[in-house]
């Protein structure tokens, strides 16, 4: 089966031979992919002139209603999406994060759009500024939708959530999207996309899909367009330096690699609830999605006097993890998304090994249940221990995008802060302590290097959504290595697809522009 792109309102199948996409569990071919033959310039024009024009006819509330209706429609499609998700290596829990998580994001944006945005076309930003002494001349900031398109380039690890979490804010803003999923798991994205088309809920031209390369599309972008990229830092760096992105000042946001740290407070000794919560969270973060989560804990920053106990406890729990066919009920961890991906992770572990000792796991010797270990992209959890955390760079810069994490000992709070920040910018960090003073010092130290920080203790554990779950309400993104972008985060995520303009004039003329927009109802 060759995956089709959705171009100018119709399905397009390339006549060229496509690259083969394989099942993560069996290694068998699932689909082929190629976008050869797509007219990318026409695609961009269609998005702008058909999709953008139609979307902007609706108010924020009307577009929010569409997102809600779409989320409901996709909810009914879940059984077929879950079935296909297994081929990406996802267990039921992994699929829940990807599929239900993606649909949930649409629901949240639908609700936020109706509650926090006006039933109109302009979003008012703050109160008016009185400029003239007599009050006849004032200023007002407004946000209006860009008159371009959003190119959404996504990573392989969340084929459903990755698409929907970007579509929610961009469609709510009134900007049409061209979705480009990562090739290796694009068959699941394409299935979700098929359902979006079938639903007939979105106006014509609101969404298009590229299965395969983006060809020369970036050459056709202009200052009204946005590129929202998720993937590796190297691809992000390459794309943001594209001559046309620079020449046209195309908005470019990236969510990239992240060496996320989790810090255990010195009060959280073995036997305390925080120590137990820490162990549980690390095992979860290492094994959910086989560690292929941009937010996964890669560096376990713990007081040097508890490192021994911690490694002992983690090893005990990791030994209980059942690696196997993701479709089996008692499998805890499925394979990586593909054999290439596994090779990549093994290479990264090789780069980490000289300075970091492998204290749990084995690259070859482990059991796989219900599947052929040789054909599937299986890997067991690997725990490393940093030997020289202050002099070694690899632990702070090498991302093994799999079930791999490294214990990094620290000697003082200042030292813990320094180590966490040596990730040079992360999506998320977490702090496990029941001492609010420790918590305060750590947060002041690490917040500038993080997009989100979880403060975990016994008081919030029951309701906590955990270290690794991005939420539509809160910032997802981070400085530096994490890409320097900010997706999601409530209405701020929507405003990213809009232009902030200061309008100046008399109170009456400005009032006319803004009057129906000031009340969200
Ligand atoms: P990747 O190789 O950088 O690919 C990301 C996306 O970019 C894919 O859709 C890829 O398409 C596309 N791409 C590659 N070269 C391109 C080009 N020249 N022009 C246009 N598009 C291009 O990353 P990945 O392997 O899919 O994902 C793994 C990485 O993503 C990890 O490092 C992880 O940390 C990061 N990640 C970050 C987040 C986050 O939110 N920060 C989330 C998930 C993953 P093809 O697949 O067709 O090459």
XYZ file of C-alpha atoms and ligand atoms in Angstrom, residues 153-157 180-183 214 229-232 235 238-239 255-258 294 399 401 427 476, ligand 1:
74
model
C 6.596 19.014 10.571
C 6.285 16.236 13.136
C 8.492 13.602 14.786
C 7.931 9.852 14.496
C 7.214 9.121 18.150
C 4.092 16.573 7.264
C 4.428 13.513 9.525
C 7.742 11.706 10.055
C 7.928 8.962 7.446
C 8.308 18.388 1.656
C 8.836 21.762 13.700
C 9.258 18.825 16.072
C 12.238 16.515 15.737
C 15.955 16.399 16.221
C 17.144 18.876 11.487
C 19.253 22.801 9.212
C 15.717 24.018 8.494
C 10.673 21.475 19.654
C 13.876 19.456 19.609
C 16.123 17.145 21.652
C 16.071 17.502 25.388
C 10.969 14.069 24.061
C 20.263 11.949 23.764
C 16.093 8.307 22.288
C 11.521 20.829 27.808
C 5.397 22.740 25.932
P 14.047 14.096 12.685
O 14.804 13.053 11.992
O 14.712 15.379 12.949
O 12.718 14.309 11.833
C 11.710 15.178 12.268
C 10.829 15.552 11.107
O 11.567 16.357 10.189
C 10.336 14.366 10.290
O 9.019 14.623 9.872
C 11.275 14.357 9.104
O 10.729 13.718 7.973
C 11.415 15.836 8.870
N 12.559 16.235 8.094
C 13.812 15.742 8.115
N 14.590 16.422 7.246
C 13.802 17.360 6.659
C 14.014 18.353 5.660
N 15.203 18.541 5.108
N 12.965 19.123 5.286
C 11.742 18.969 5.837
N 11.491 18.032 6.783
C 12.501 17.235 7.195
O 13.523 13.584 14.102
P 12.778 12.214 14.435
O 13.785 11.131 14.304
O 11.492 12.087 13.707
O 12.398 12.449 15.957
C 13.272 12.168 17.010
C 13.769 13.413 17.645
O 12.708 14.328 17.858
C 14.371 13.194 19.007
O 15.599 13.831 19.052
C 13.413 13.859 19.985
O 14.009 14.431 21.103
C 12.783 14.892 19.152
N 11.432 15.145 19.609
C 11.170 16.322 20.207
C 9.896 16.587 20.648
C 9.567 17.880 21.317
O 8.398 18.182 21.502
N 10.537 18.644 21.679
C 8.879 15.665 20.467
C 9.176 14.481 19.848
C 10.474 14.224 19.427
P 11.176 12.231 7.530
O 10.796 11.326 8.651
O 10.407 11.993 6.303
O 12.658 12.304 7.346
